[in-house]
Amino acid sequence: MDTALTRSQFVRWRIAIFAIFLASGLSIATWASRVPSIAAALQIDKAQIGLLLLGMGIASIIGISTGPLVMARTGARLGMLIGMLMFGSGVILIGLGTDVLGSVPVVIAGLVLFGFGNGSVDVMMNVEATAIEQQMGRTILPVFHAFFSFGTVIGAGAGAGAALLSMNVAAHAGIIGAIILLAAVVCFFQVPVREAALDPSPGEKASFGQRMHTALEAWREPRTYALGVVMLGMSFAEGGANDWIALGVVEGHGEEVGMGALALTVFSVGMTVVRLFGGPLVDRFGRVAVLRVLAATAASGILLFILAPSLPLVLLGAVLWGIGASLGFPLGMSAAADDPAKAAARVSAAATIGYVAFLGGPPVLGLISEHIGLLNTLFILVALVIMSGLFSSAAKPLHADEPALTK
């Protein structure tokens, strides 16, 4: 643990970052769970919803890409506050645009704030989480990502409950947005003021120009792209499951809609459980070995999901798929942050590659599936996951004397 922090300060810092991960997941699920209500209130069709999603996705990628520059100017503590205020306000604005103003441009403005704020915070909260992980000396980053998953579950449940109670989007989004804004302020005061993540070395205060140079330097490093491949394959697998696994059960295997939802549920449970309890395995066997085993597990699970002749085997495939895809993204983040002085830049660069896959992959799969069928399209995921496993050696530690968590 950093000697500059007391035990109490460290614990409050860790809880604050857990809360930020949860708030990010909560905001995303709040929007996603009310898309049907938003579309009905604004009287827009699927094509227009697709354009809204595209705008939000572009804003998210810009937020992720510029996250290090924000950190260079403000530091992670203030940067996360600004980003959370942005995506919390974006949630509120989406609700106001839907039910109070009835304005698509206002909803778009809310989505831009929402997407950019979430993207920017994503980089900074991962940098903070990796700093906590390094100070603890054991793998904990997957647990932070599990809290993001908890946020999506809470948000989806709240959205379903709001819809069942006929609560309009403005009221629902207003409540969630207010909670996020309050959490932003509370978390700000729990995150310690510490050396800037983009300073070249501990104790050295860099200029804004030097920090920008550090932020952009990561894009010239081959290891960044190798880690990006690891995260790309697993992000495709995760994003593809979220959007297409239920439909694959229904259209590909001819099962009932409820079985499709069950497949997505068991996938999500498998992923969340490993994120919660997989850290000790990483500490024991190292990142590279775990990533290779999980890539093999994910590839086997997807193949079983595609080829299984019965529903129980399809569900088993979904579980293995979730288990295998669980740690690729957080362990890629952890590897990118091995050098604290360059953590923000490398995390941002690797995350950008991963998030492009996560956000852009499912629509691409959808277009391909129109020509070759959904289950056949999923073979692409198998190839990408195998590629991710082949590149997993990029997650080796930068220095031989690093602690066990970076093996």
GROMACS .gro file of C-alpha atoms in nm:
model
  407
    1MET     CA    1   0.000   0.000   0.000
    2ASP     CA    2   0.116   0.353  -0.070
    3THR     CA    3   0.277   0.483   0.247
    4ALA     CA    4   0.137   0.827   0.173
    5LEU     CA    5  -0.214   0.693   0.239
    6THR     CA    6  -0.353   0.570   0.566
    7ARG     CA    7  -0.545   0.243   0.573
    8SER     CA    8  -0.872   0.435   0.600
    9GLN     CA    9  -0.788   0.658   0.302
   10PHE     CA   10  -0.695   0.358   0.091
   11VAL     CA   11  -1.018   0.176   0.175
   12ARG     CA   12  -1.227   0.485   0.092
   13TRP     CA   13  -1.040   0.522  -0.238
   14ARG     CA   14  -1.107   0.159  -0.330
   15ILE     CA   15  -1.477   0.184  -0.238
   16ALA     CA   16  -1.509   0.504  -0.444
   17ILE     CA   17  -1.366   0.337  -0.755
   18PHE     CA   18  -1.597   0.038  -0.703
   19ALA     CA   19  -1.886   0.286  -0.688
   20ILE     CA   20  -1.774   0.462  -1.008
   21PHE     CA   21  -1.762   0.132  -1.197
   22LEU     CA   22  -2.111   0.050  -1.067
   23ALA     CA   23  -2.243   0.397  -1.163
   24SER     CA   24  -2.112   0.358  -1.516
   25GLY     CA   25  -2.288   0.024  -1.559
   26LEU     CA   26  -2.603   0.167  -1.400
   27SER     CA   27  -2.615   0.455  -1.647
   28ILE     CA   28  -2.568   0.232  -1.951
   29ALA     CA   29  -2.838  -0.015  -1.845
   30THR     CA   30  -3.077   0.271  -1.763
   31TRP     CA   31  -3.059   0.392  -2.121
   32ALA     CA   32  -3.064   0.044  -2.275
   33SER     CA   33  -3.361  -0.075  -2.067
   34ARG     CA   34  -3.578   0.221  -2.178
   35VAL     CA   35  -3.500   0.221  -2.550
   36PRO     CA   36  -3.846   0.077  -2.639
   37SER     CA   37  -4.019   0.347  -2.431
   38ILE     CA   38  -3.799   0.619  -2.581
   39ALA     CA   39  -3.872   0.497  -2.934
   40ALA     CA   40  -4.247   0.489  -2.865
   41ALA     CA   41  -4.252   0.835  -2.705
   42LEU     CA   42  -4.055   0.993  -2.988
   43GLN     CA   43  -4.226   0.783  -3.257
   44ILE     CA   44  -3.900   0.677  -3.419
   45ASP     CA   45  -3.823   0.352  -3.605
   46LYS     CA   46  -3.538   0.103  -3.575
   47ALA     CA   47  -3.326   0.281  -3.832
   48GLN     CA   48  -3.346   0.603  -3.632
   49ILE     CA   49  -3.268   0.416  -3.310
   50GLY     CA   50  -2.963   0.280  -3.491
   51LEU     CA   51  -2.852   0.634  -3.568
   52LEU     CA   52  -2.892   0.730  -3.202
   53LEU     CA   53  -2.680   0.431  -3.103
   54LEU     CA   54  -2.421   0.525  -3.362
   55GLY     CA   55  -2.399   0.880  -3.227
   56MET     CA   56  -2.359   0.754  -2.872
   57GLY     CA   57  -2.096   0.503  -2.981
   58ILE     CA   58  -1.892   0.767  -3.164
   59ALA     CA   59  -1.909   0.996  -2.860
   60SER     CA   60  -1.794   0.706  -2.639
   61ILE     CA   61  -1.494   0.631  -2.861
   62ILE     CA   62  -1.398   1.001  -2.865
   63GLY     CA   63  -1.426   1.005  -2.484
   64ILE     CA   64  -1.204   0.698  -2.452
   65SER     CA   65  -0.949   0.834  -2.699
   66THR     CA   66  -0.925   1.173  -2.532
   67GLY     CA   67  -0.932   1.039  -2.175
   68PRO     CA   68  -0.553   1.067  -2.133
   69LEU     CA   69  -0.560   1.428  -2.254
   70VAL     CA   70  -0.827   1.509  -1.996
   71MET     CA   71  -0.610   1.342  -1.731
   72ALA     CA   72  -0.309   1.540  -1.852
   73ARG     CA   73  -0.499   1.862  -1.787
   74THR     CA   74  -0.706   1.779  -1.478
   75GLY     CA   75  -0.574   1.461  -1.320
   76ALA     CA   76  -0.789   1.150  -1.271
   77ARG     CA   77  -0.966   1.275  -0.958
   78LEU     CA   78  -1.113   1.589  -1.116
   79GLY     CA   79  -1.145   1.423  -1.456
   80MET     CA   80  -1.367   1.148  -1.317
   81LEU     CA   81  -1.584   1.406  -1.142
   82ILE     CA   82  -1.631   1.600  -1.468
   83GLY     CA   83  -1.701   1.281  -1.665
   84MET     CA   84  -1.955   1.153  -1.413
   85LEU     CA   85  -2.130   1.489  -1.407
   86MET     CA   86  -2.145   1.468  -1.786
   87PHE     CA   87  -2.294   1.121  -1.814
   88GLY     CA   88  -2.526   1.177  -1.516
   89SER     CA   89  -2.653   1.496  -1.680
   90GLY     CA   90  -2.677   1.309  -2.010
   91VAL     CA   91  -2.911   1.052  -1.854
   92ILE     CA   92  -3.134   1.332  -1.722
   93LEU     CA   93  -3.130   1.510  -2.057
   94ILE     CA   94  -3.232   1.191  -2.239
   95GLY     CA   95  -3.536   1.169  -2.011
   96LEU     CA   96  -3.628   1.535  -2.057
   97GLY     CA   97  -3.592   1.509  -2.433
   98THR     CA   98  -3.811   1.201  -2.440
   99ASP     CA   99  -4.112   1.297  -2.228
  100VAL     CA  100  -4.098   1.667  -2.140
  101LEU     CA  101  -3.969   1.828  -2.459
  102GLY     CA  102  -4.044   1.549  -2.706
  103SER     CA  103  -3.729   1.641  -2.896
  104VAL     CA  104  -3.498   1.401  -3.078
  105PRO     CA  105  -3.214   1.661  -3.093
  106VAL     CA  106  -3.229   1.697  -2.714
  107VAL     CA  107  -3.208   1.320  -2.674
  108ILE     CA  108  -2.911   1.318  -2.913
  109ALA     CA  109  -2.743   1.590  -2.705
  110GLY     CA  110  -2.803   1.380  -2.394
  111LEU     CA  111  -2.656   1.072  -2.563
  112VAL     CA  112  -2.345   1.267  -2.668
  113LEU     CA  113  -2.289   1.383  -2.309
  114PHE     CA  114  -2.367   1.033  -2.184
  115GLY     CA  115  -2.134   0.861  -2.432
  116PHE     CA  116  -1.843   1.103  -2.403
  117GLY     CA  117  -1.859   1.115  -2.022
  118ASN     CA  118  -1.874   0.737  -1.989
  119GLY     CA  119  -1.589   0.686  -2.235
  120SER     CA  120  -1.364   0.937  -2.062
  121VAL     CA  121  -1.441   0.801  -1.716
  122ASP     CA  122  -1.381   0.447  -1.837
  123VAL     CA  123  -1.015   0.520  -1.899
  124MET     CA  124  -0.964   0.706  -1.573
  125MET     CA  125  -1.146   0.459  -1.349
  126ASN     CA  126  -0.942   0.175  -1.498
  127VAL     CA  127  -0.618   0.365  -1.439
  128GLU     CA  128  -0.722   0.423  -1.077
  129ALA     CA  129  -0.826   0.057  -1.040
  130THR     CA  130  -0.491  -0.065  -1.173
  131ALA     CA  131  -0.311   0.169  -0.930
  132ILE     CA  132  -0.512   0.013  -0.645
  133GLU     CA  133  -0.432  -0.334  -0.778
  134GLN     CA  134  -0.060  -0.262  -0.788
  135GLN     CA  135  -0.061  -0.122  -0.435
  136MET     CA  136  -0.249  -0.426  -0.306
  137GLY     CA  137  -0.006  -0.663  -0.479
  138ARG     CA  138  -0.276  -0.897  -0.604
  139THR     CA  139  -0.519  -0.916  -0.895
  140ILE     CA  140  -0.838  -0.723  -0.823
  141LEU     CA  141  -0.917  -0.545  -1.151
  142PRO     CA  142  -1.166  -0.817  -1.257
  143VAL     CA  143  -1.364  -0.745  -0.939
  144PHE     CA  144  -1.397  -0.381  -1.042
  145HIS     CA  145  -1.537  -0.499  -1.375
  146ALA     CA  146  -1.775  -0.727  -1.188
  147PHE     CA  147  -1.910  -0.416  -1.015
  148PHE     CA  148  -1.972  -0.267  -1.358
  149SER     CA  149  -2.173  -0.582  -1.433
  150PHE     CA  150  -2.363  -0.538  -1.106
  151GLY     CA  151  -2.447  -0.185  -1.218
  152THR     CA  152  -2.592  -0.314  -1.544
  153VAL     CA  153  -2.801  -0.573  -1.358
  154ILE     CA  154  -2.935  -0.310  -1.116
  155GLY     CA  155  -3.001  -0.067  -1.401
  156ALA     CA  156  -3.180  -0.326  -1.612
  157GLY     CA  157  -3.391  -0.436  -1.315
  158ALA     CA  158  -3.481  -0.077  -1.229
  159GLY     CA  159  -3.567  -0.010  -1.593
  160ALA     CA  160  -3.793  -0.315  -1.610
  161GLY     CA  161  -3.961  -0.215  -1.284
  162ALA     CA  162  -4.012   0.143  -1.406
  163ALA     CA  163  -4.169   0.017  -1.727
  164LEU     CA  164  -4.401  -0.221  -1.540
  165LEU     CA  165  -4.508   0.067  -1.313
  166SER     CA  166  -4.567   0.285  -1.621
  167MET     CA  167  -4.312   0.540  -1.494
  168ASN     CA  168  -4.216   0.769  -1.778
  169VAL     CA  169  -3.856   0.794  -1.893
  170ALA     CA  170  -3.813   1.150  -1.761
  171ALA     CA  171  -3.896   1.050  -1.403
  172HIS     CA  172  -3.694   0.730  -1.415
  173ALA     CA  173  -3.391   0.892  -1.579
  174GLY     CA  174  -3.417   1.191  -1.345
  175ILE     CA  175  -3.391   0.968  -1.038
  176ILE     CA  176  -3.100   0.765  -1.175
  177GLY     CA  177  -2.923   1.076  -1.303
  178ALA     CA  178  -2.956   1.246  -0.964
  179ILE     CA  179  -2.810   0.938  -0.792
  180ILE     CA  180  -2.514   0.943  -1.032
  181LEU     CA  181  -2.454   1.316  -0.978
  182LEU     CA  182  -2.460   1.267  -0.601
  183ALA     CA  183  -2.224   0.969  -0.629
  184ALA     CA  184  -1.988   1.178  -0.843
  185VAL     CA  185  -1.950   1.439  -0.571
  186VAL     CA  186  -1.918   1.186  -0.288
  187CYS     CA  187  -1.659   0.979  -0.477
  188PHE     CA  188  -1.458   1.291  -0.565
  189PHE     CA  189  -1.390   1.355  -0.197
  190GLN     CA  190  -1.289   0.991  -0.136
  191VAL     CA  191  -1.034   0.968  -0.419
  192PRO     CA  192  -0.694   1.087  -0.295
  193VAL     CA  193  -0.492   1.361  -0.459
  194ARG     CA  194  -0.185   1.185  -0.590
  195GLU     CA  195   0.083   1.216  -0.855
  196ALA     CA  196  -0.055   1.263  -1.206
  197ALA     CA  197  -0.088   0.934  -1.393
  198LEU     CA  198   0.088   1.086  -1.694
  199ASP     CA  199   0.391   1.222  -1.508
  200PRO     CA  200   0.707   1.059  -1.650
  201SER     CA  201   0.830   0.930  -1.312
  202PRO     CA  202   0.730   0.940  -0.944
  203GLY     CA  203   0.800   1.277  -0.790
  204GLU     CA  204   0.848   1.448  -1.126
  205LYS     CA  205   0.587   1.705  -1.225
  206ALA     CA  206   0.551   1.723  -1.602
  207SER     CA  207   0.413   2.003  -1.815
  208PHE     CA  208   0.088   1.962  -2.006
  209GLY     CA  209   0.287   1.920  -2.328
  210GLN     CA  210   0.501   1.643  -2.176
  211ARG     CA  211   0.189   1.463  -2.053
  212MET     CA  212   0.031   1.489  -2.399
  213HIS     CA  213   0.349   1.339  -2.547
  214THR     CA  214   0.324   1.051  -2.298
  215ALA     CA  215  -0.044   1.006  -2.388
  216LEU     CA  216   0.026   0.975  -2.760
  217GLU     CA  217   0.344   0.771  -2.726
  218ALA     CA  218   0.152   0.452  -2.649
  219TRP     CA  219   0.019   0.440  -3.005
  220ARG     CA  220   0.376   0.388  -3.131
  221GLU     CA  221   0.438   0.079  -2.917
  222PRO     CA  222   0.385  -0.270  -3.071
  223ARG     CA  223   0.282  -0.409  -2.730
  224THR     CA  224  -0.016  -0.173  -2.726
  225TYR     CA  225  -0.150  -0.326  -3.046
  226ALA     CA  226  -0.078  -0.682  -2.927
  227LEU     CA  227  -0.275  -0.616  -2.609
  228GLY     CA  228  -0.540  -0.453  -2.826
  229VAL     CA  229  -0.573  -0.780  -3.021
  230VAL     CA  230  -0.619  -0.972  -2.694
  231MET     CA  231  -0.891  -0.730  -2.587
  232LEU     CA  232  -1.045  -0.709  -2.936
  233GLY     CA  233  -1.110  -1.081  -2.956
  234MET     CA  234  -1.263  -1.100  -2.609
  235SER     CA  235  -1.461  -0.778  -2.660
  236PHE     CA  236  -1.609  -0.919  -2.980
  237ALA     CA  237  -1.701  -1.234  -2.786
  238GLU     CA  238  -1.863  -1.038  -2.503
  239GLY     CA  239  -2.041  -0.784  -2.722
  240GLY     CA  240  -2.154  -1.052  -2.965
  241ALA     CA  241  -2.304  -1.256  -2.682
  242ASN     CA  242  -2.485  -0.958  -2.531
  243ASP     CA  243  -2.656  -0.876  -2.859
  244TRP     CA  244  -2.694  -1.210  -3.040
  245ILE     CA  245  -2.685  -1.505  -2.801
  246ALA     CA  246  -3.059  -1.490  -2.723
  247LEU     CA  247  -3.149  -1.460  -3.090
  248GLY     CA  248  -2.911  -1.746  -3.171
  249VAL     CA  249  -3.103  -1.976  -2.936
  250VAL     CA  250  -3.440  -1.874  -3.081
  251GLU     CA  251  -3.364  -1.849  -3.454
  252GLY     CA  252  -3.064  -2.080  -3.476
  253HIS     CA  253  -3.182  -2.360  -3.249
  254GLY     CA  254  -3.559  -2.311  -3.274
  255GLU     CA  255  -3.619  -2.266  -2.902
  256GLU     CA  256  -3.867  -2.042  -2.719
  257VAL     CA  257  -3.791  -1.676  -2.645
  258GLY     CA  258  -3.761  -1.754  -2.274
  259MET     CA  259  -3.479  -2.000  -2.348
  260GLY     CA  260  -3.294  -1.727  -2.533
  261ALA     CA  261  -3.315  -1.504  -2.227
  262LEU     CA  262  -3.198  -1.797  -2.012
  263ALA     CA  263  -2.892  -1.846  -2.234
  264LEU     CA  264  -2.797  -1.480  -2.196
  265THR     CA  265  -2.849  -1.509  -1.821
  266VAL     CA  266  -2.621  -1.810  -1.778
  267PHE     CA  267  -2.361  -1.641  -1.998
  268SER     CA  268  -2.372  -1.331  -1.776
  269VAL     CA  269  -2.359  -1.535  -1.456
  270GLY     CA  270  -2.056  -1.731  -1.578
  271MET     CA  271  -1.875  -1.410  -1.670
  272THR     CA  272  -1.956  -1.230  -1.344
  273VAL     CA  273  -1.860  -1.523  -1.120
  274VAL     CA  274  -1.517  -1.554  -1.281
  275ARG     CA  275  -1.462  -1.179  -1.258
  276LEU     CA  276  -1.542  -1.194  -0.889
  277PHE     CA  277  -1.335  -1.499  -0.797
  278GLY     CA  278  -1.078  -1.538  -1.076
  279GLY     CA  279  -0.817  -1.303  -0.930
  280PRO     CA  280  -0.640  -1.566  -0.716
  281LEU     CA  281  -0.602  -1.790  -1.024
  282VAL     CA  282  -0.427  -1.505  -1.204
  283ASP     CA  283  -0.199  -1.450  -0.904
  284ARG     CA  284  -0.120  -1.823  -0.891
  285PHE     CA  285  -0.069  -1.903  -1.260
  286GLY     CA  286  -0.004  -1.563  -1.420
  287ARG     CA  287  -0.192  -1.356  -1.675
  288VAL     CA  288  -0.063  -1.530  -1.986
  289ALA     CA  289  -0.156  -1.883  -1.877
  290VAL     CA  290  -0.500  -1.774  -1.758
  291LEU     CA  291  -0.568  -1.584  -2.082
  292ARG     CA  292  -0.472  -1.887  -2.291
  293VAL     CA  293  -0.693  -2.122  -2.092
  294LEU     CA  294  -0.984  -1.879  -2.106
  295ALA     CA  295  -0.942  -1.828  -2.481
  296ALA     CA  296  -0.961  -2.205  -2.527
  297THR     CA  297  -1.265  -2.216  -2.299
  298ALA     CA  298  -1.442  -1.938  -2.486
  299ALA     CA  299  -1.368  -2.093  -2.826
  300SER     CA  300  -1.493  -2.432  -2.705
  301GLY     CA  301  -1.804  -2.274  -2.556
  302ILE     CA  302  -1.894  -2.084  -2.875
  303LEU     CA  303  -1.838  -2.395  -3.087
  304LEU     CA  304  -2.059  -2.599  -2.853
  305PHE     CA  305  -2.323  -2.325  -2.863
  306ILE     CA  306  -2.321  -2.332  -3.245
  307LEU     CA  307  -2.313  -2.709  -3.297
  308ALA     CA  308  -2.497  -2.850  -2.993
  309PRO     CA  309  -2.789  -3.079  -3.083
  310SER     CA  310  -2.983  -3.016  -2.761
  311LEU     CA  311  -3.076  -2.723  -2.537
  312PRO     CA  312  -2.878  -2.838  -2.229
  313LEU     CA  313  -2.560  -2.846  -2.438
  314VAL     CA  314  -2.643  -2.507  -2.587
  315LEU     CA  315  -2.673  -2.364  -2.236
  316LEU     CA  316  -2.347  -2.533  -2.134
  317GLY     CA  317  -2.185  -2.369  -2.434
  318ALA     CA  318  -2.322  -2.031  -2.321
  319VAL     CA  319  -2.174  -2.081  -1.971
  320LEU     CA  320  -1.832  -2.173  -2.111
  321TRP     CA  321  -1.855  -1.877  -2.349
  322GLY     CA  322  -1.915  -1.641  -2.056
  323ILE     CA  323  -1.639  -1.794  -1.844
  324GLY     CA  324  -1.391  -1.773  -2.130
  325ALA     CA  325  -1.471  -1.412  -2.221
  326SER     CA  326  -1.468  -1.290  -1.862
  327LEU     CA  327  -1.112  -1.175  -1.798
  328GLY     CA  328  -0.972  -1.078  -2.138
  329PHE     CA  329  -1.067  -0.712  -2.108
  330PRO     CA  330  -0.969  -0.650  -1.742
  331LEU     CA  331  -0.642  -0.843  -1.772
  332GLY     CA  332  -0.558  -0.652  -2.089
  333MET     CA  333  -0.617  -0.330  -1.893
  334SER     CA  334  -0.401  -0.460  -1.609
  335ALA     CA  335  -0.116  -0.544  -1.848
  336ALA     CA  336  -0.142  -0.205  -2.017
  337ALA     CA  337  -0.093  -0.040  -1.677
  338ASP     CA  338   0.225  -0.229  -1.582
  339ASP     CA  339   0.429   0.091  -1.603
  340PRO     CA  340   0.248   0.343  -1.375
  341ALA     CA  341   0.405   0.642  -1.553
  342LYS     CA  342   0.253   0.534  -1.884
  343ALA     CA  343  -0.057   0.359  -1.751
  344ALA     CA  344  -0.313   0.618  -1.861
  345ALA     CA  345  -0.186   0.635  -2.218
  346ARG     CA  346  -0.153   0.261  -2.262
  347VAL     CA  347  -0.487   0.184  -2.096
  348SER     CA  348  -0.657   0.437  -2.321
  349ALA     CA  349  -0.498   0.302  -2.639
  350ALA     CA  350  -0.573  -0.062  -2.559
  351ALA     CA  351  -0.922   0.024  -2.436
  352THR     CA  352  -0.996   0.215  -2.756
  353ILE     CA  353  -0.922  -0.095  -2.963
  354GLY     CA  354  -1.129  -0.310  -2.728
  355TYR     CA  355  -1.425  -0.075  -2.717
  356VAL     CA  356  -1.432  -0.028  -3.094
  357ALA     CA  357  -1.475  -0.406  -3.110
  358PHE     CA  358  -1.732  -0.410  -2.828
  359LEU     CA  359  -1.944  -0.130  -2.978
  360GLY     CA  360  -1.888  -0.194  -3.348
  361GLY     CA  361  -1.859  -0.570  -3.353
  362PRO     CA  362  -2.223  -0.671  -3.296
  363PRO     CA  363  -2.362  -0.453  -3.581
  364VAL     CA  364  -2.099  -0.602  -3.815
  365LEU     CA  365  -2.200  -0.952  -3.710
  366GLY     CA  366  -2.562  -0.861  -3.772
  367LEU     CA  367  -2.488  -0.750  -4.128
  368ILE     CA  368  -2.290  -1.066  -4.202
  369SER     CA  369  -2.559  -1.287  -4.051
  370GLU     CA  370  -2.808  -1.157  -4.308
  371HIS     CA  371  -2.607  -1.345  -4.571
  372ILE     CA  372  -2.479  -1.659  -4.400
  373GLY     CA  373  -2.706  -1.705  -4.097
  374LEU     CA  374  -2.647  -1.613  -3.734
  375LEU     CA  375  -2.497  -1.939  -3.607
  376ASN     CA  376  -2.254  -1.954  -3.900
  377THR     CA  377  -2.155  -1.593  -3.828
  378LEU     CA  378  -2.053  -1.691  -3.477
  379PHE     CA  379  -1.764  -1.894  -3.622
  380ILE     CA  380  -1.601  -1.552  -3.673
  381LEU     CA  381  -1.600  -1.512  -3.295
  382VAL     CA  382  -1.424  -1.847  -3.259
  383ALA     CA  383  -1.146  -1.727  -3.489
  384LEU     CA  384  -1.112  -1.394  -3.307
  385VAL     CA  385  -1.100  -1.560  -2.965
  386ILE     CA  386  -0.831  -1.801  -3.085
  387MET     CA  387  -0.636  -1.502  -3.218
  388SER     CA  388  -0.675  -1.337  -2.878
  389GLY     CA  389  -0.524  -1.645  -2.713
  390LEU     CA  390  -0.233  -1.652  -2.958
  391PHE     CA  391  -0.146  -1.290  -2.873
  392SER     CA  392  -0.182  -1.338  -2.497
  393SER     CA  393   0.195  -1.344  -2.444
  394ALA     CA  394   0.176  -0.964  -2.479
  395ALA     CA  395   0.034  -0.963  -2.125
  396LYS     CA  396   0.368  -1.078  -1.979
  397PRO     CA  397   0.518  -0.837  -1.723
  398LEU     CA  398   0.744  -0.562  -1.845
  399HIS     CA  399   0.998  -0.637  -1.570
  400ALA     CA  400   1.101  -0.974  -1.436
  401ASP     CA  401   1.095  -0.855  -1.075
  402GLU     CA  402   0.729  -0.751  -1.078
  403PRO     CA  403   0.494  -0.903  -0.819
  404ALA     CA  404   0.300  -1.220  -0.885
  405LEU     CA  405  -0.010  -1.040  -1.007
  406THR     CA  406   0.169  -0.942  -1.330
  407LYS     CA  407   0.316  -1.283  -1.421
   0.00000   0.00000   0.00000
